[in-house]
Short mmCIF file of C-alpha atoms and ligand atoms in Angstrom, two decimals:
data_model
loop_
_atom_site.label_atom_id
_atom_site.label_comp_id
_atom_site.label_asym_id
_atom_site.label_seq_id
_atom_site.Cartn_x
_atom_site.Cartn_y
_atom_site.Cartn_z
CA UNK A 1 14.58 -14.02 3.88
CA UNK A 2 17.62 -15.36 2.05
CA UNK A 3 20.67 -13.10 2.03
CA UNK A 4 23.80 -13.93 0.06
CA UNK A 5 27.21 -12.30 -0.05
CA UNK A 6 29.53 -12.69 -3.01
CA UNK A 7 32.20 -10.47 -4.56
CA UNK A 8 31.35 -7.54 -2.27
CA UNK A 9 27.70 -7.78 -3.32
CA UNK A 10 25.11 -8.47 -0.66
CA UNK A 11 21.82 -9.67 -2.12
CA UNK A 12 18.57 -9.83 -0.17
CA UNK A 13 15.86 -11.96 -1.78
CA UNK A 14 12.58 -10.33 -0.73
CA UNK A 15 9.56 -12.58 -0.56
CA UNK A 16 5.79 -12.47 -0.23
CA UNK A 17 3.92 -9.32 0.73
CA UNK A 18 5.66 -6.09 1.72
CA UNK A 19 3.52 -3.79 3.84
CA UNK A 20 4.01 -1.72 6.98
CA UNK A 21 3.77 -4.86 9.14
CA UNK A 22 6.25 -7.02 7.22
CA UNK A 23 8.68 -4.22 6.27
CA UNK A 24 9.98 -3.73 9.83
CA UNK A 25 11.70 -7.12 10.27
CA UNK A 26 12.98 -7.05 6.67
CA UNK A 27 14.51 -3.65 7.30
CA UNK A 28 16.27 -4.61 10.52
CA UNK A 29 17.65 -7.82 9.06
CA UNK A 30 19.07 -6.08 5.99
CA UNK A 31 20.47 -3.16 7.98
CA UNK A 32 22.06 -5.48 10.56
CA UNK A 33 23.75 -7.63 7.90
CA UNK A 34 24.83 -4.65 5.80
CA UNK A 35 26.47 -3.04 8.80
CA UNK A 36 28.58 -6.08 9.54
CA UNK A 37 29.32 -7.06 5.92
CA UNK A 38 29.90 -3.55 4.54
CA UNK A 39 29.14 -4.57 0.92
CA UNK A 40 30.05 -2.36 -2.04
CA UNK A 41 26.64 -3.12 -3.46
CA UNK A 42 23.41 -3.89 -1.64
CA UNK A 43 21.12 -5.64 -4.09
CA UNK A 44 17.41 -6.03 -3.36
CA UNK A 45 15.93 -8.83 -5.46
CA UNK A 46 12.16 -8.40 -5.81
CA UNK A 47 11.47 -11.53 -7.90
CA UNK A 48 9.62 -13.23 -5.01
CA UNK A 49 7.44 -10.25 -4.06
CA UNK A 50 3.72 -10.80 -4.63
CA UNK A 51 2.34 -7.58 -3.18
CA UNK A 52 3.77 -4.27 -2.11
CA UNK A 53 2.35 -0.92 -1.02
CA UNK A 54 4.16 2.34 -0.35
CA UNK A 55 5.88 0.69 2.63
CA UNK A 56 7.96 -1.12 0.02
CA UNK A 57 8.94 2.21 -1.51
CA UNK A 58 9.89 3.44 1.97
CA UNK A 59 11.95 0.28 2.37
CA UNK A 60 13.86 0.98 -0.87
CA UNK A 61 14.44 4.66 -0.07
CA UNK A 62 15.50 3.84 3.48
CA UNK A 63 18.01 1.23 2.32
CA UNK A 64 19.31 3.70 -0.29
CA UNK A 65 20.08 6.15 2.50
CA UNK A 66 21.53 3.51 4.80
CA UNK A 67 23.88 1.92 2.26
CA UNK A 68 24.99 5.35 1.06
CA UNK A 69 26.00 6.19 4.65
CA UNK A 70 28.06 2.99 4.70
CA UNK A 71 29.77 4.02 1.45
CA UNK A 72 28.02 1.44 -0.74
CA UNK A 73 25.43 1.65 -3.47
CA UNK A 74 21.96 0.17 -3.94
CA UNK A 75 20.59 -1.95 -6.77
CA UNK A 76 16.95 -2.97 -7.10
CA UNK A 77 16.50 -5.93 -9.46
CA UNK A 78 13.82 -8.25 -10.87
CA UNK A 79 10.78 -6.07 -10.24
CA UNK A 80 7.76 -8.23 -11.17
CA UNK A 81 5.34 -6.87 -13.78
CA UNK A 82 2.57 -6.30 -11.26
CA UNK A 83 4.76 -3.98 -9.18
CA UNK A 84 5.84 -1.78 -12.08
CA UNK A 85 2.94 0.60 -11.59
CA UNK A 86 3.83 1.51 -8.00
CA UNK A 87 7.56 1.59 -8.75
CA UNK A 88 7.12 4.03 -11.63
CA UNK A 89 4.72 6.21 -9.63
CA UNK A 90 7.22 6.40 -6.77
CA UNK A 91 10.00 7.97 -8.80
CA UNK A 92 12.66 5.67 -7.28
CA UNK A 93 13.84 5.10 -10.85
CA UNK A 94 15.28 8.61 -10.76
CA UNK A 95 17.71 7.44 -8.06
CA UNK A 96 19.27 5.22 -10.73
CA UNK A 97 18.95 2.14 -8.53
CA UNK A 98 16.41 0.11 -10.51
CA UNK A 99 18.23 -2.28 -12.84
CA UNK B 1 -27.55 4.58 -7.99
CA UNK B 2 -28.69 1.58 -6.00
CA UNK B 3 -26.63 -0.38 -3.55
CA UNK B 4 -26.84 -4.05 -4.44
CA UNK B 5 -24.51 -5.38 -1.76
CA UNK B 6 -22.40 -4.12 1.10
CA UNK B 7 -20.30 -5.21 4.03
CA UNK B 8 -18.80 -3.80 7.20
CA UNK B 9 -15.53 -4.78 8.74
CA UNK B 10 -14.22 -3.46 12.06
CA UNK B 11 -10.98 -4.54 13.62
CA UNK B 12 -8.37 -3.36 16.13
CA UNK B 13 -5.69 -1.03 14.74
CA UNK B 14 -2.92 -3.61 14.73
CA UNK B 15 -0.45 -3.92 11.88
CA UNK B 16 -1.10 -7.69 11.64
CA UNK B 17 -4.57 -6.79 10.36
CA UNK B 18 -3.30 -4.85 7.33
CA UNK B 19 -3.01 -7.95 5.19
CA UNK B 20 -6.32 -9.33 6.46
CA UNK B 21 -8.13 -6.07 5.64
CA UNK B 22 -6.95 -5.76 2.04
CA UNK B 23 -7.59 -9.46 1.36
CA UNK B 24 -11.08 -9.29 2.87
CA UNK B 25 -12.05 -6.28 0.74
CA UNK B 26 -10.58 -7.96 -2.35
CA UNK B 27 -12.57 -11.14 -1.64
CA UNK B 28 -15.77 -9.14 -1.34
CA UNK B 29 -15.10 -7.34 -4.63
CA UNK B 30 -14.57 -10.66 -6.44
CA UNK B 31 -18.34 -10.92 -7.06
CA UNK B 32 -17.92 -8.14 -9.65
CA UNK B 33 -15.49 -10.30 -11.60
CA UNK B 34 -12.70 -7.69 -11.65
CA UNK B 35 -9.51 -8.12 -13.62
CA UNK B 36 -6.36 -9.16 -11.75
CA UNK B 37 -5.03 -5.63 -12.20
CA UNK B 38 -8.17 -4.02 -10.81
CA UNK B 39 -8.03 -6.31 -7.82
CA UNK B 40 -4.35 -5.52 -7.24
CA UNK B 41 -5.11 -1.78 -7.43
CA UNK B 42 -7.88 -2.11 -4.84
CA UNK B 43 -5.73 -4.20 -2.50
CA UNK B 44 -2.94 -1.66 -2.68
CA UNK B 45 -5.19 1.36 -2.09
CA UNK B 46 -6.95 -0.33 0.84
CA UNK B 47 -3.59 -1.25 2.31
CA UNK B 48 -2.53 2.41 2.13
CA UNK B 49 -5.65 3.74 3.82
CA UNK B 50 -5.70 1.09 6.56
CA UNK B 51 -1.99 1.55 7.26
CA UNK B 52 -2.55 5.29 7.58
CA UNK B 53 -5.27 4.72 10.20
CA UNK B 54 -2.91 2.51 12.19
CA UNK B 55 0.34 4.46 11.77
CA UNK B 56 -0.94 8.05 11.78
CA UNK B 57 -4.53 8.06 13.00
CA UNK B 58 -3.89 6.03 16.13
CA UNK B 59 -0.12 6.26 16.17
CA UNK B 60 0.21 2.83 17.75
CA UNK B 61 -2.29 3.61 20.49
CA UNK B 62 -5.42 1.48 20.66
CA UNK B 63 -8.37 2.04 18.41
CA UNK B 64 -10.63 0.51 15.81
CA UNK B 65 -10.45 0.71 12.03
CA UNK B 66 -13.86 0.81 10.33
CA UNK B 67 -14.34 -0.32 6.76
CA UNK B 68 -17.54 -0.23 4.75
CA UNK B 69 -17.70 -1.48 1.16
CA UNK B 70 -20.66 -0.87 -1.10
CA UNK B 71 -21.33 -2.26 -4.55
CA UNK B 72 -23.71 -0.31 -6.77
CA UNK B 73 -25.90 -1.57 -9.59
CA UNK B 74 -23.57 0.22 -11.98
CA UNK B 75 -20.67 -1.97 -10.91
CA UNK B 76 -18.99 0.70 -8.84
CA UNK B 77 -17.34 -0.08 -5.55
CA UNK B 78 -17.26 2.53 -2.81
CA UNK B 79 -14.88 1.80 0.05
CA UNK B 80 -14.96 3.91 3.21
CA UNK B 81 -12.04 3.52 5.61
CA UNK B 82 -12.32 5.39 8.88
CA UNK B 83 -10.46 5.92 12.13
CA UNK B 84 -11.32 7.86 15.26
CA UNK B 85 -7.74 8.96 15.68
CA UNK B 86 -5.86 12.26 15.69
CA UNK B 87 -7.18 13.68 12.41
CA UNK B 88 -5.34 15.62 9.70
CA UNK B 89 -4.82 19.37 10.23
CA UNK B 90 -4.12 20.19 6.55
CA UNK B 91 -5.58 17.66 4.11
CA UNK B 92 -4.28 19.38 1.00
CA UNK B 93 -0.73 19.29 2.28
CA UNK B 94 -1.10 15.70 3.54
CA UNK B 95 -2.13 14.58 0.05
CA UNK B 96 0.89 16.09 -1.67
CA UNK B 97 3.24 13.39 -2.96
CA UNK B 98 6.26 12.85 -0.67
CA UNK B 99 4.68 14.72 2.23
CA UNK B 100 5.03 12.68 5.41
CA UNK B 101 5.03 13.38 9.12
CA UNK B 102 6.42 9.95 9.93
CA UNK B 103 10.14 10.22 9.32
CA UNK B 104 12.65 8.24 7.33
CA UNK B 105 10.98 4.93 6.63
CA UNK B 106 7.81 6.35 5.08
CA UNK B 107 7.82 7.55 1.51
CA UNK B 108 4.88 9.93 1.79
CA UNK B 109 3.25 8.23 -1.19
CA UNK B 110 0.16 6.62 0.32
CA UNK B 111 -2.31 9.22 -0.92
CA UNK B 112 -0.58 9.40 -4.31
CA UNK B 113 -1.03 5.63 -4.66
CA UNK B 114 -4.70 5.77 -3.63
CA UNK B 115 -5.25 8.59 -6.11
CA UNK B 116 -3.68 6.86 -9.06
CA UNK B 117 -4.90 3.32 -8.33
CA UNK B 118 -8.55 4.28 -7.78
CA UNK B 119 -10.96 6.37 -9.87
CA UNK B 120 -11.84 8.74 -7.06
CA UNK B 121 -10.70 9.58 -3.54
CA UNK B 122 -12.29 11.81 -0.94
CA UNK B 123 -10.72 12.63 2.41
CA UNK B 124 -12.56 14.21 5.29
CA UNK B 125 -10.93 14.74 8.64
CA UNK B 126 -11.39 16.58 11.92
CA UNK B 127 -8.47 17.12 14.25
CA UNK B 128 -9.02 15.15 17.43
CA UNK B 129 -11.98 13.27 15.94
CA UNK B 130 -10.60 11.17 13.11
CA UNK B 131 -10.33 10.66 9.39
CA UNK B 132 -12.48 9.07 6.68
CA UNK B 133 -11.09 8.14 3.28
CA UNK B 134 -13.59 7.21 0.58
CA UNK B 135 -12.24 5.33 -2.43
CA UNK B 136 -14.23 4.58 -5.57
CA UNK B 137 -13.56 2.38 -8.54
CA UNK B 138 -15.73 1.36 -11.48
CA UNK B 139 -15.30 -2.33 -12.12
CA UNK B 140 -17.81 -3.02 -14.86
CA UNK B 141 -17.10 -0.66 -17.71
CA UNK B 142 -18.31 -0.71 -21.29
CA UNK B 143 -20.34 -3.78 -20.46
CA UNK B 144 -23.55 -2.56 -22.07
CA UNK B 145 -24.61 0.71 -23.55
CA UNK B 146 -27.60 1.24 -21.28
CA UNK B 147 -25.17 1.46 -18.41
CA UNK B 148 -26.91 -1.06 -16.19
CA UNK B 149 -24.63 -3.87 -15.18
CA UNK B 150 -26.17 -7.28 -14.84
CA UNK B 151 -25.38 -8.26 -11.30
CA UNK B 152 -28.10 -10.87 -11.06
CA UNK B 153 -30.56 -9.67 -8.47
CA UNK B 154 -31.14 -13.10 -7.03
CA UNK B 155 -32.60 -13.78 -3.61
N1 ATP C 1 -5.68 8.45 8.97
C1 ATP C 1 -4.82 9.46 9.18
N2 ATP C 1 -4.83 10.12 10.38
C2 ATP C 1 -3.96 11.14 10.61
N3 ATP C 1 -3.04 11.57 9.71
C3 ATP C 1 -3.00 10.96 8.52
C4 ATP C 1 -3.88 9.88 8.19
N4 ATP C 1 -3.60 9.49 6.92
C5 ATP C 1 -2.60 10.28 6.50
N5 ATP C 1 -2.22 11.17 7.44
C6 ATP C 1 -1.18 12.22 7.29
O1 ATP C 1 -0.93 12.42 5.91
C7 ATP C 1 0.45 12.18 5.62
C8 ATP C 1 0.61 11.60 4.23
O2 ATP C 1 0.03 10.30 4.15
P1 ATP C 1 0.58 9.29 3.04
O3 ATP C 1 -0.09 7.99 3.21
O4 ATP C 1 0.51 9.95 1.71
O5 ATP C 1 2.14 9.18 3.40
P2 ATP C 1 2.80 8.41 4.63
O6 ATP C 1 1.81 7.51 5.28
O7 ATP C 1 3.45 9.41 5.50
O8 ATP C 1 3.92 7.53 3.91
P3 ATP C 1 3.65 6.17 3.09
O9 ATP C 1 2.19 6.02 2.92
O10 ATP C 1 4.36 6.37 1.79
O11 ATP C 1 4.24 5.09 3.90
C9 ATP C 1 0.95 11.30 6.75
O12 ATP C 1 2.34 11.39 6.95
C10 ATP C 1 0.14 11.83 7.94
O13 ATP C 1 0.72 13.00 8.45
MG1 MG C 2 0.64 6.20 4.22
#
């Protein structure tokens, strides 16, 4: 997974299929980097995600909590059309993180 | 309602098999010529049910996940996903959106996703014995007024 850091914004470019199996390494990589970089904004870019189940929602909510604890905020960007259904069902939009 | 085709799939409750399971069911359903959206819905719902067997039913201990998929002559698919794990003490509560027993990284949305992505869901469970989730979706709709889908009953 590509992770960039620029102007206090850390962006993780998520790729492929997000399920319970693949979410674990994604989570630990993002959390590890965020803890050392302490970004103002953690941005999750979903443009490369082909499939996601509720594990992806858990991943978003978990990162929301983690970055809030570190004093930063979360942005979720570039949700592909085919993931809109699960994103809207999840209610994560009410967190104000989906851009 | 006649069953025109079916398949069984059993595999160890390992998280590596989650992607295999949803892809295998999706491949089997392809014979009904579903739309891309219908296929995505099925993949997502199967992923939820299989993950639940692995995460909750067996809780990372060993076990087998059992899947049976039936296709009816009306173009309906019936997917049964079963574990012989711990079972669910209160099914109604378990199916409430956001209810989870698994802590911070789970959203508690698996059943909500299955419910909204499929036409019908049935959950039966016995504590200490295991859980069966039955998911149904009608793939061929409005195809002809007599209701019988032409699935080509070849040899
Ligand atoms: N096969 C199962 N065996 C035992 N308990 C289960 C099973 N499936 C679901 N449950 C129980 O029902 C609860 C709700 O399941 P659901 O899939 O809706 O949410 P979750 O798995 O906790 O989180 P998410 O699916 O969003 O990652 C689970 O937390 C668990 O307690
Ligand atoms: Mg679940």
